[in-house]
Amino acid sequence: MAIPLLQIDAFTRQPYRGNPAAVCWLTQPLPDAQMQAIAAEMNLSETAFLLADGRAWQLRWFTPACEVDLCGHATLAAAHALQEWGQAQPGETLQFQTRSGLLQAQLGEQGIALDFPLQQPQPLSVSLDLAAAIGVPVLDCRTSDLGYWLLEVESAAQLQKVQPDLAAIAQWPCQAVVVTAADGCDFVSRFFAPRFGLAEDPVTGSAHCLLAPYWQAKLGSDRLQARQLSARGGELEVEVQGDRVILRGQAVTVLRGELQ
């Protein structure tokens, strides 16, 4: 069975920037082990698998090492892929059944808006030497139900100096670490997830479900511009709407093919 596949750069207007994801269009379910093997073969931060389910789509996300509960850039890539394959049109709202419940993606002329669950920042008190592990002083630290730890540093310049001890972070009782700072665009961030097999993720939609309410409280605005300061870089707009976060971004197809 040939499986159509697109490789898409998400949260960017330019090819070879943003966060790359592979999207596979399934016509029948695959065993979990086979999806994991495909993700390892693709060796991207995420490989997404789509399967039609009535008026919605089943959507699952795999890193090269494991399946994850929530992924923003691969969801944006999946919505973009359905347009590329002629399965959706501008103005349509797509529904995805996922491990994080029902997610929606609205297709607009200026990009795609993802409707994701807000991750409320929660107090975090730890005895670990956070500054030693990331290489710069930490101003504040929070956690969330996803198990991400949010560490605020003084500035974008400090954020760019971060050189994380990934071996140490992999031993922390968290799923991933997002380091952030205020900036002219509103806020910037970087994301490290050695437990997922990811040293540094280029642009992380799920992290912004935590970053959005954190910076909303600090900056006093429901709609914010964000950039992720990875080597590839990426940008998105976030908006807090009650217990949901809207992530707006664009995507570019860079490769078309099929799996055998």
PDB file of C-alpha atoms in Angstrom:
ATOM      1  CA  MET A   1       0.000   0.000   0.000  1.00  0.00           C
ATOM      2  CA  ALA A   2       1.501   3.323  -1.097  1.00  0.00           C
ATOM      3  CA  ILE A   3       1.066   6.098   1.481  1.00  0.00           C
ATOM      4  CA  PRO A   4       1.038   9.703   0.203  1.00  0.00           C
ATOM      5  CA  LEU A   5       3.512  11.862   2.114  1.00  0.00           C
ATOM      6  CA  LEU A   6       4.352  15.558   2.285  1.00  0.00           C
ATOM      7  CA  GLN A   7       7.201  17.219   4.138  1.00  0.00           C
ATOM      8  CA  ILE A   8       6.094  20.645   5.303  1.00  0.00           C
ATOM      9  CA  ASP A   9       7.865  23.504   7.073  1.00  0.00           C
ATOM     10  CA  ALA A  10       5.457  24.937   9.663  1.00  0.00           C
ATOM     11  CA  PHE A  11       5.258  28.345  11.342  1.00  0.00           C
ATOM     12  CA  THR A  12       7.177  30.009   8.555  1.00  0.00           C
ATOM     13  CA  ARG A  13       6.626  31.681   5.181  1.00  0.00           C
ATOM     14  CA  GLN A  14       9.963  30.460   3.825  1.00  0.00           C
ATOM     15  CA  PRO A  15      11.139  26.982   2.806  1.00  0.00           C
ATOM     16  CA  TYR A  16      13.817  25.402   4.995  1.00  0.00           C
ATOM     17  CA  ARG A  17      12.891  27.456   8.031  1.00  0.00           C
ATOM     18  CA  GLY A  18      10.302  26.913  10.746  1.00  0.00           C
ATOM     19  CA  ASN A  19       9.716  23.374  11.976  1.00  0.00           C
ATOM     20  CA  PRO A  20       9.645  20.490   9.476  1.00  0.00           C
ATOM     21  CA  ALA A  21       7.041  17.742   9.781  1.00  0.00           C
ATOM     22  CA  ALA A  22       6.149  14.774   7.625  1.00  0.00           C
ATOM     23  CA  VAL A  23       2.434  14.153   7.050  1.00  0.00           C
ATOM     24  CA  CYS A  24       1.190  10.693   5.966  1.00  0.00           C
ATOM     25  CA  TRP A  25      -2.320  10.186   4.561  1.00  0.00           C
ATOM     26  CA  LEU A  26      -3.587   6.748   5.586  1.00  0.00           C
ATOM     27  CA  THR A  27      -6.501   4.921   3.985  1.00  0.00           C
ATOM     28  CA  GLN A  28      -6.498   2.253   6.696  1.00  0.00           C
ATOM     29  CA  PRO A  29      -5.074   2.031  10.212  1.00  0.00           C
ATOM     30  CA  LEU A  30      -1.420   1.081  10.680  1.00  0.00           C
ATOM     31  CA  PRO A  31       0.055  -0.732  13.690  1.00  0.00           C
ATOM     32  CA  ASP A  32       1.617   1.608  16.222  1.00  0.00           C
ATOM     33  CA  ALA A  33       4.988  -0.062  15.720  1.00  0.00           C
ATOM     34  CA  GLN A  34       4.876   0.664  11.982  1.00  0.00           C
ATOM     35  CA  MET A  35       4.005   4.345  12.534  1.00  0.00           C
ATOM     36  CA  GLN A  36       6.864   4.601  15.021  1.00  0.00           C
ATOM     37  CA  ALA A  37       9.232   2.973  12.520  1.00  0.00           C
ATOM     38  CA  ILE A  38       8.153   5.432   9.808  1.00  0.00           C
ATOM     39  CA  ALA A  39       8.744   8.359  12.182  1.00  0.00           C
ATOM     40  CA  ALA A  40      12.209   7.032  12.982  1.00  0.00           C
ATOM     41  CA  GLU A  41      12.918   6.672   9.259  1.00  0.00           C
ATOM     42  CA  MET A  42      11.768  10.242   8.551  1.00  0.00           C
ATOM     43  CA  ASN A  43      13.936  11.441  11.475  1.00  0.00           C
ATOM     44  CA  LEU A  44      12.078  14.752  11.836  1.00  0.00           C
ATOM     45  CA  SER A  45      10.861  16.260  15.075  1.00  0.00           C
ATOM     46  CA  GLU A  46       7.355  14.979  14.244  1.00  0.00           C
ATOM     47  CA  THR A  47       5.647  12.713  11.730  1.00  0.00           C
ATOM     48  CA  ALA A  48       1.851  13.076  11.610  1.00  0.00           C
ATOM     49  CA  PHE A  49      -0.590  10.374  10.502  1.00  0.00           C
ATOM     50  CA  LEU A  50      -4.038  11.280   9.147  1.00  0.00           C
ATOM     51  CA  LEU A  51      -6.952   8.861   8.783  1.00  0.00           C
ATOM     52  CA  ALA A  52     -10.441   9.949   7.680  1.00  0.00           C
ATOM     53  CA  ASP A  53     -13.075   9.438  10.398  1.00  0.00           C
ATOM     54  CA  GLY A  54     -16.474  10.559   9.152  1.00  0.00           C
ATOM     55  CA  ARG A  55     -16.466  14.362   8.979  1.00  0.00           C
ATOM     56  CA  ALA A  56     -13.293  14.545  11.068  1.00  0.00           C
ATOM     57  CA  TRP A  57      -9.760  13.172  10.833  1.00  0.00           C
ATOM     58  CA  GLN A  58      -7.910  10.979  13.262  1.00  0.00           C
ATOM     59  CA  LEU A  59      -4.517  12.585  13.873  1.00  0.00           C
ATOM     60  CA  ARG A  60      -1.526  11.103  15.686  1.00  0.00           C
ATOM     61  CA  TRP A  61       1.982  12.470  16.167  1.00  0.00           C
ATOM     62  CA  PHE A  62       5.259  10.573  16.539  1.00  0.00           C
ATOM     63  CA  THR A  63       8.778  11.798  17.195  1.00  0.00           C
ATOM     64  CA  PRO A  64      11.629   9.480  16.126  1.00  0.00           C
ATOM     65  CA  ALA A  65      11.491   8.050  19.679  1.00  0.00           C
ATOM     66  CA  CYS A  66       7.842   8.050  20.836  1.00  0.00           C
ATOM     67  CA  GLU A  67       4.226   9.131  20.355  1.00  0.00           C
ATOM     68  CA  VAL A  68       3.275  12.491  21.910  1.00  0.00           C
ATOM     69  CA  ASP A  69       0.020  13.848  23.331  1.00  0.00           C
ATOM     70  CA  LEU A  70       0.019  17.251  21.631  1.00  0.00           C
ATOM     71  CA  CYS A  71       1.905  18.825  18.733  1.00  0.00           C
ATOM     72  CA  GLY A  72       1.228  22.234  17.227  1.00  0.00           C
ATOM     73  CA  HIS A  73       3.502  22.387  14.199  1.00  0.00           C
ATOM     74  CA  ALA A  74       2.536  18.917  12.927  1.00  0.00           C
ATOM     75  CA  THR A  75      -1.162  19.801  13.317  1.00  0.00           C
ATOM     76  CA  LEU A  76      -0.612  22.961  11.283  1.00  0.00           C
ATOM     77  CA  ALA A  77       1.301  20.846   8.743  1.00  0.00           C
ATOM     78  CA  ALA A  78      -1.564  18.318   8.624  1.00  0.00           C
ATOM     79  CA  ALA A  79      -4.109  21.065   7.890  1.00  0.00           C
ATOM     80  CA  HIS A  80      -1.832  22.479   5.188  1.00  0.00           C
ATOM     81  CA  ALA A  81      -1.374  18.982   3.710  1.00  0.00           C
ATOM     82  CA  LEU A  82      -5.130  18.415   3.442  1.00  0.00           C
ATOM     83  CA  GLN A  83      -5.356  21.602   1.371  1.00  0.00           C
ATOM     84  CA  GLU A  84      -2.485  20.418  -0.814  1.00  0.00           C
ATOM     85  CA  TRP A  85      -4.245  17.082  -1.381  1.00  0.00           C
ATOM     86  CA  GLY A  86      -7.544  18.800  -2.244  1.00  0.00           C
ATOM     87  CA  GLN A  87      -9.304  17.516   0.866  1.00  0.00           C
ATOM     88  CA  ALA A  88      -9.988  20.993   2.291  1.00  0.00           C
ATOM     89  CA  GLN A  89     -10.572  24.506   1.008  1.00  0.00           C
ATOM     90  CA  PRO A  90      -9.757  28.021   2.332  1.00  0.00           C
ATOM     91  CA  GLY A  91     -12.380  29.114   4.840  1.00  0.00           C
ATOM     92  CA  GLU A  92     -13.031  25.553   6.018  1.00  0.00           C
ATOM     93  CA  THR A  93     -12.611  24.462   9.629  1.00  0.00           C
ATOM     94  CA  LEU A  94     -11.022  21.035   9.995  1.00  0.00           C
ATOM     95  CA  GLN A  95     -11.640  18.792  12.983  1.00  0.00           C
ATOM     96  CA  PHE A  96      -8.969  16.430  14.331  1.00  0.00           C
ATOM     97  CA  GLN A  97      -9.545  13.659  16.854  1.00  0.00           C
ATOM     98  CA  THR A  98      -6.349  13.359  18.905  1.00  0.00           C
ATOM     99  CA  ARG A  99      -4.928  12.136  22.223  1.00  0.00           C
ATOM    100  CA  SER A 100      -5.615  15.679  23.492  1.00  0.00           C
ATOM    101  CA  GLY A 101      -9.269  15.603  22.445  1.00  0.00           C
ATOM    102  CA  LEU A 102     -10.887  17.477  19.573  1.00  0.00           C
ATOM    103  CA  LEU A 103      -8.652  20.077  17.929  1.00  0.00           C
ATOM    104  CA  GLN A 104      -9.716  22.456  15.155  1.00  0.00           C
ATOM    105  CA  ALA A 105      -7.833  24.206  12.373  1.00  0.00           C
ATOM    106  CA  GLN A 106      -9.409  27.086  10.445  1.00  0.00           C
ATOM    107  CA  LEU A 107      -7.969  27.605   6.975  1.00  0.00           C
ATOM    108  CA  GLY A 108      -7.601  31.280   6.085  1.00  0.00           C
ATOM    109  CA  GLU A 109      -6.086  33.258   3.244  1.00  0.00           C
ATOM    110  CA  GLN A 110      -3.370  34.580   5.577  1.00  0.00           C
ATOM    111  CA  GLY A 111      -2.580  31.307   7.327  1.00  0.00           C
ATOM    112  CA  ILE A 112      -4.012  28.606   9.571  1.00  0.00           C
ATOM    113  CA  ALA A 113      -5.516  29.147  13.035  1.00  0.00           C
ATOM    114  CA  LEU A 114      -5.251  26.218  15.449  1.00  0.00           C
ATOM    115  CA  ASP A 115      -7.661  25.941  18.401  1.00  0.00           C
ATOM    116  CA  PHE A 116      -5.719  24.242  21.239  1.00  0.00           C
ATOM    117  CA  PRO A 117      -6.268  23.671  24.973  1.00  0.00           C
ATOM    118  CA  LEU A 118      -4.689  26.307  27.224  1.00  0.00           C
ATOM    119  CA  GLN A 119      -2.053  25.030  29.646  1.00  0.00           C
ATOM    120  CA  GLN A 120      -2.387  27.059  32.841  1.00  0.00           C
ATOM    121  CA  PRO A 121       1.024  28.006  34.300  1.00  0.00           C
ATOM    122  CA  GLN A 122       1.395  26.482  37.753  1.00  0.00           C
ATOM    123  CA  PRO A 123       3.910  27.342  40.495  1.00  0.00           C
ATOM    124  CA  LEU A 124       7.085  25.264  40.399  1.00  0.00           C
ATOM    125  CA  SER A 125       9.457  24.968  43.334  1.00  0.00           C
ATOM    126  CA  VAL A 126      12.534  22.820  42.767  1.00  0.00           C
ATOM    127  CA  SER A 127      15.894  22.397  44.468  1.00  0.00           C
ATOM    128  CA  LEU A 128      17.662  21.668  41.174  1.00  0.00           C
ATOM    129  CA  ASP A 129      20.261  24.162  39.947  1.00  0.00           C
ATOM    130  CA  LEU A 130      18.291  25.355  36.919  1.00  0.00           C
ATOM    131  CA  ALA A 131      20.771  28.075  35.988  1.00  0.00           C
ATOM    132  CA  ALA A 132      23.669  25.624  35.925  1.00  0.00           C
ATOM    133  CA  ALA A 133      21.741  23.325  33.588  1.00  0.00           C
ATOM    134  CA  ILE A 134      20.871  26.002  31.030  1.00  0.00           C
ATOM    135  CA  GLY A 135      23.890  28.256  31.466  1.00  0.00           C
ATOM    136  CA  VAL A 136      22.120  31.552  32.379  1.00  0.00           C
ATOM    137  CA  PRO A 137      20.234  32.879  35.452  1.00  0.00           C
ATOM    138  CA  VAL A 138      16.542  31.963  35.808  1.00  0.00           C
ATOM    139  CA  LEU A 139      14.041  34.660  36.861  1.00  0.00           C
ATOM    140  CA  ASP A 140      10.917  32.521  37.204  1.00  0.00           C
ATOM    141  CA  CYS A 141       9.856  28.906  36.704  1.00  0.00           C
ATOM    142  CA  ARG A 142       6.438  27.331  36.110  1.00  0.00           C
ATOM    143  CA  THR A 143       4.996  23.992  35.052  1.00  0.00           C
ATOM    144  CA  SER A 144       1.818  22.725  33.357  1.00  0.00           C
ATOM    145  CA  ASP A 145      -0.363  19.648  32.943  1.00  0.00           C
ATOM    146  CA  LEU A 146       1.669  18.671  29.863  1.00  0.00           C
ATOM    147  CA  GLY A 147       4.701  18.314  32.092  1.00  0.00           C
ATOM    148  CA  TYR A 148       6.641  21.143  30.459  1.00  0.00           C
ATOM    149  CA  TRP A 149       8.799  23.366  32.639  1.00  0.00           C
ATOM    150  CA  LEU A 150       8.827  27.056  31.685  1.00  0.00           C
ATOM    151  CA  LEU A 151      11.953  29.010  32.667  1.00  0.00           C
ATOM    152  CA  GLU A 152      12.018  32.793  32.185  1.00  0.00           C
ATOM    153  CA  VAL A 153      15.385  34.486  31.620  1.00  0.00           C
ATOM    154  CA  GLU A 154      16.292  38.157  31.536  1.00  0.00           C
ATOM    155  CA  SER A 155      16.367  38.946  27.812  1.00  0.00           C
ATOM    156  CA  ALA A 156      16.464  37.617  24.259  1.00  0.00           C
ATOM    157  CA  ALA A 157      20.242  38.075  24.365  1.00  0.00           C
ATOM    158  CA  GLN A 158      20.426  35.815  27.429  1.00  0.00           C
ATOM    159  CA  LEU A 159      18.110  33.315  25.749  1.00  0.00           C
ATOM    160  CA  GLN A 160      20.450  33.068  22.766  1.00  0.00           C
ATOM    161  CA  LYS A 161      23.300  32.256  25.159  1.00  0.00           C
ATOM    162  CA  VAL A 162      21.501  29.241  26.605  1.00  0.00           C
ATOM    163  CA  GLN A 163      23.633  26.099  26.270  1.00  0.00           C
ATOM    164  CA  PRO A 164      21.609  23.390  27.983  1.00  0.00           C
ATOM    165  CA  ASP A 165      23.071  20.341  29.682  1.00  0.00           C
ATOM    166  CA  LEU A 166      20.752  17.911  27.901  1.00  0.00           C
ATOM    167  CA  ALA A 167      21.905  14.923  29.944  1.00  0.00           C
ATOM    168  CA  ALA A 168      20.960  16.774  33.129  1.00  0.00           C
ATOM    169  CA  ILE A 169      17.618  17.956  31.722  1.00  0.00           C
ATOM    170  CA  ALA A 170      16.765  14.400  30.677  1.00  0.00           C
ATOM    171  CA  GLN A 171      16.935  13.449  34.363  1.00  0.00           C
ATOM    172  CA  TRP A 172      14.581  16.206  35.513  1.00  0.00           C
ATOM    173  CA  PRO A 173      10.993  15.176  36.431  1.00  0.00           C
ATOM    174  CA  CYS A 174       9.502  16.950  33.405  1.00  0.00           C
ATOM    175  CA  GLN A 175       8.713  16.149  29.787  1.00  0.00           C
ATOM    176  CA  ALA A 176      10.499  19.146  28.247  1.00  0.00           C
ATOM    177  CA  VAL A 177      11.909  22.578  29.057  1.00  0.00           C
ATOM    178  CA  VAL A 178      10.862  25.838  27.416  1.00  0.00           C
ATOM    179  CA  VAL A 179      13.083  28.856  28.086  1.00  0.00           C
ATOM    180  CA  THR A 180      11.564  32.275  27.383  1.00  0.00           C
ATOM    181  CA  ALA A 181      12.092  36.035  27.600  1.00  0.00           C
ATOM    182  CA  ALA A 182      10.236  39.235  26.782  1.00  0.00           C
ATOM    183  CA  ASP A 183      11.233  40.854  23.478  1.00  0.00           C
ATOM    184  CA  GLY A 184      10.187  43.535  21.000  1.00  0.00           C
ATOM    185  CA  CYS A 185       7.855  41.108  19.212  1.00  0.00           C
ATOM    186  CA  ASP A 186       6.257  40.404  22.668  1.00  0.00           C
ATOM    187  CA  PHE A 187       8.129  37.242  23.656  1.00  0.00           C
ATOM    188  CA  VAL A 188      10.679  34.716  22.400  1.00  0.00           C
ATOM    189  CA  SER A 189      11.462  31.141  23.401  1.00  0.00           C
ATOM    190  CA  ARG A 190      13.521  28.007  22.875  1.00  0.00           C
ATOM    191  CA  PHE A 191      12.449  24.408  23.525  1.00  0.00           C
ATOM    192  CA  PHE A 192      14.498  21.408  24.668  1.00  0.00           C
ATOM    193  CA  ALA A 193      13.081  17.869  24.880  1.00  0.00           C
ATOM    194  CA  PRO A 194      15.773  15.185  25.257  1.00  0.00           C
ATOM    195  CA  ARG A 195      13.164  12.749  26.580  1.00  0.00           C
ATOM    196  CA  PHE A 196      11.398  12.952  23.218  1.00  0.00           C
ATOM    197  CA  GLY A 197      14.659  12.427  21.360  1.00  0.00           C
ATOM    198  CA  LEU A 198      14.775  16.142  20.490  1.00  0.00           C
ATOM    199  CA  ALA A 199      17.798  18.201  21.512  1.00  0.00           C
ATOM    200  CA  GLU A 200      16.167  21.492  20.435  1.00  0.00           C
ATOM    201  CA  ASP A 201      12.849  21.742  18.613  1.00  0.00           C
ATOM    202  CA  PRO A 202      12.778  24.508  15.960  1.00  0.00           C
ATOM    203  CA  VAL A 203       9.231  25.842  16.620  1.00  0.00           C
ATOM    204  CA  THR A 204       6.938  24.282  19.222  1.00  0.00           C
ATOM    205  CA  GLY A 205       3.213  24.980  19.008  1.00  0.00           C
ATOM    206  CA  SER A 206       2.304  23.021  22.152  1.00  0.00           C
ATOM    207  CA  ALA A 207       4.752  25.079  24.237  1.00  0.00           C
ATOM    208  CA  HIS A 208       2.835  28.219  23.270  1.00  0.00           C
ATOM    209  CA  CYS A 209      -0.272  26.809  24.965  1.00  0.00           C
ATOM    210  CA  LEU A 210       1.696  27.475  28.168  1.00  0.00           C
ATOM    211  CA  LEU A 211       3.630  30.526  26.996  1.00  0.00           C
ATOM    212  CA  ALA A 212       0.492  32.394  25.868  1.00  0.00           C
ATOM    213  CA  PRO A 213      -1.239  32.596  29.273  1.00  0.00           C
ATOM    214  CA  TYR A 214       2.097  33.187  31.029  1.00  0.00           C
ATOM    215  CA  TRP A 215       2.903  36.244  28.904  1.00  0.00           C
ATOM    216  CA  GLN A 216      -0.730  37.366  28.775  1.00  0.00           C
ATOM    217  CA  ALA A 217      -0.599  37.809  32.553  1.00  0.00           C
ATOM    218  CA  LYS A 218       2.733  39.655  32.403  1.00  0.00           C
ATOM    219  CA  LEU A 219       2.074  41.861  29.372  1.00  0.00           C
ATOM    220  CA  GLY A 220      -1.673  42.454  29.772  1.00  0.00           C
ATOM    221  CA  SER A 221      -2.660  41.492  26.225  1.00  0.00           C
ATOM    222  CA  ASP A 222      -4.733  38.572  24.923  1.00  0.00           C
ATOM    223  CA  ARG A 223      -3.059  38.604  21.478  1.00  0.00           C
ATOM    224  CA  LEU A 224       0.721  38.376  21.246  1.00  0.00           C
ATOM    225  CA  GLN A 225       3.429  37.959  18.629  1.00  0.00           C
ATOM    226  CA  ALA A 226       5.954  35.210  19.291  1.00  0.00           C
ATOM    227  CA  ARG A 227       9.235  34.019  17.803  1.00  0.00           C
ATOM    228  CA  GLN A 228      11.217  30.898  18.526  1.00  0.00           C
ATOM    229  CA  LEU A 229      14.965  31.533  18.465  1.00  0.00           C
ATOM    230  CA  SER A 230      16.167  28.175  17.175  1.00  0.00           C
ATOM    231  CA  ALA A 231      18.704  27.930  14.356  1.00  0.00           C
ATOM    232  CA  ARG A 232      15.849  27.602  11.819  1.00  0.00           C
ATOM    233  CA  GLY A 233      13.640  30.158  13.559  1.00  0.00           C
ATOM    234  CA  GLY A 234       9.887  30.533  13.354  1.00  0.00           C
ATOM    235  CA  GLU A 235       7.047  32.908  14.133  1.00  0.00           C
ATOM    236  CA  LEU A 236       3.426  32.731  15.151  1.00  0.00           C
ATOM    237  CA  GLU A 237       0.653  34.749  16.720  1.00  0.00           C
ATOM    238  CA  VAL A 238      -1.031  33.516  19.902  1.00  0.00           C
ATOM    239  CA  GLU A 239      -4.375  34.554  21.339  1.00  0.00           C
ATOM    240  CA  VAL A 240      -5.898  33.519  24.660  1.00  0.00           C
ATOM    241  CA  GLN A 241      -9.656  32.835  24.473  1.00  0.00           C
ATOM    242  CA  GLY A 242     -10.912  31.538  27.808  1.00  0.00           C
ATOM    243  CA  ASP A 243      -9.512  28.043  28.314  1.00  0.00           C
ATOM    244  CA  ARG A 244      -8.271  27.843  24.702  1.00  0.00           C
ATOM    245  CA  VAL A 245      -5.265  29.234  22.859  1.00  0.00           C
ATOM    246  CA  ILE A 246      -5.420  30.160  19.169  1.00  0.00           C
ATOM    247  CA  LEU A 247      -2.112  29.621  17.355  1.00  0.00           C
ATOM    248  CA  ARG A 248      -1.865  31.328  13.968  1.00  0.00           C
ATOM    249  CA  GLY A 249       0.864  30.539  11.457  1.00  0.00           C
ATOM    250  CA  GLN A 250       1.776  29.617   7.925  1.00  0.00           C
ATOM    251  CA  ALA A 251       3.371  26.605   6.269  1.00  0.00           C
ATOM    252  CA  VAL A 252       5.303  25.691   3.115  1.00  0.00           C
ATOM    253  CA  THR A 253       5.496  22.317   1.329  1.00  0.00           C
ATOM    254  CA  VAL A 254       9.089  21.341   0.537  1.00  0.00           C
ATOM    255  CA  LEU A 255       8.801  17.682  -0.547  1.00  0.00           C
ATOM    256  CA  ARG A 256       6.160  15.419  -2.111  1.00  0.00           C
ATOM    257  CA  GLY A 257       6.339  11.645  -2.328  1.00  0.00           C
ATOM    258  CA  GLU A 258       4.923   8.381  -1.054  1.00  0.00           C
ATOM    259  CA  LEU A 259       5.906   5.553   1.238  1.00  0.00           C
ATOM    260  CA  GLN A 260       5.848   1.973   0.020  1.00  0.00           C
TER     261      GLN A 260
END
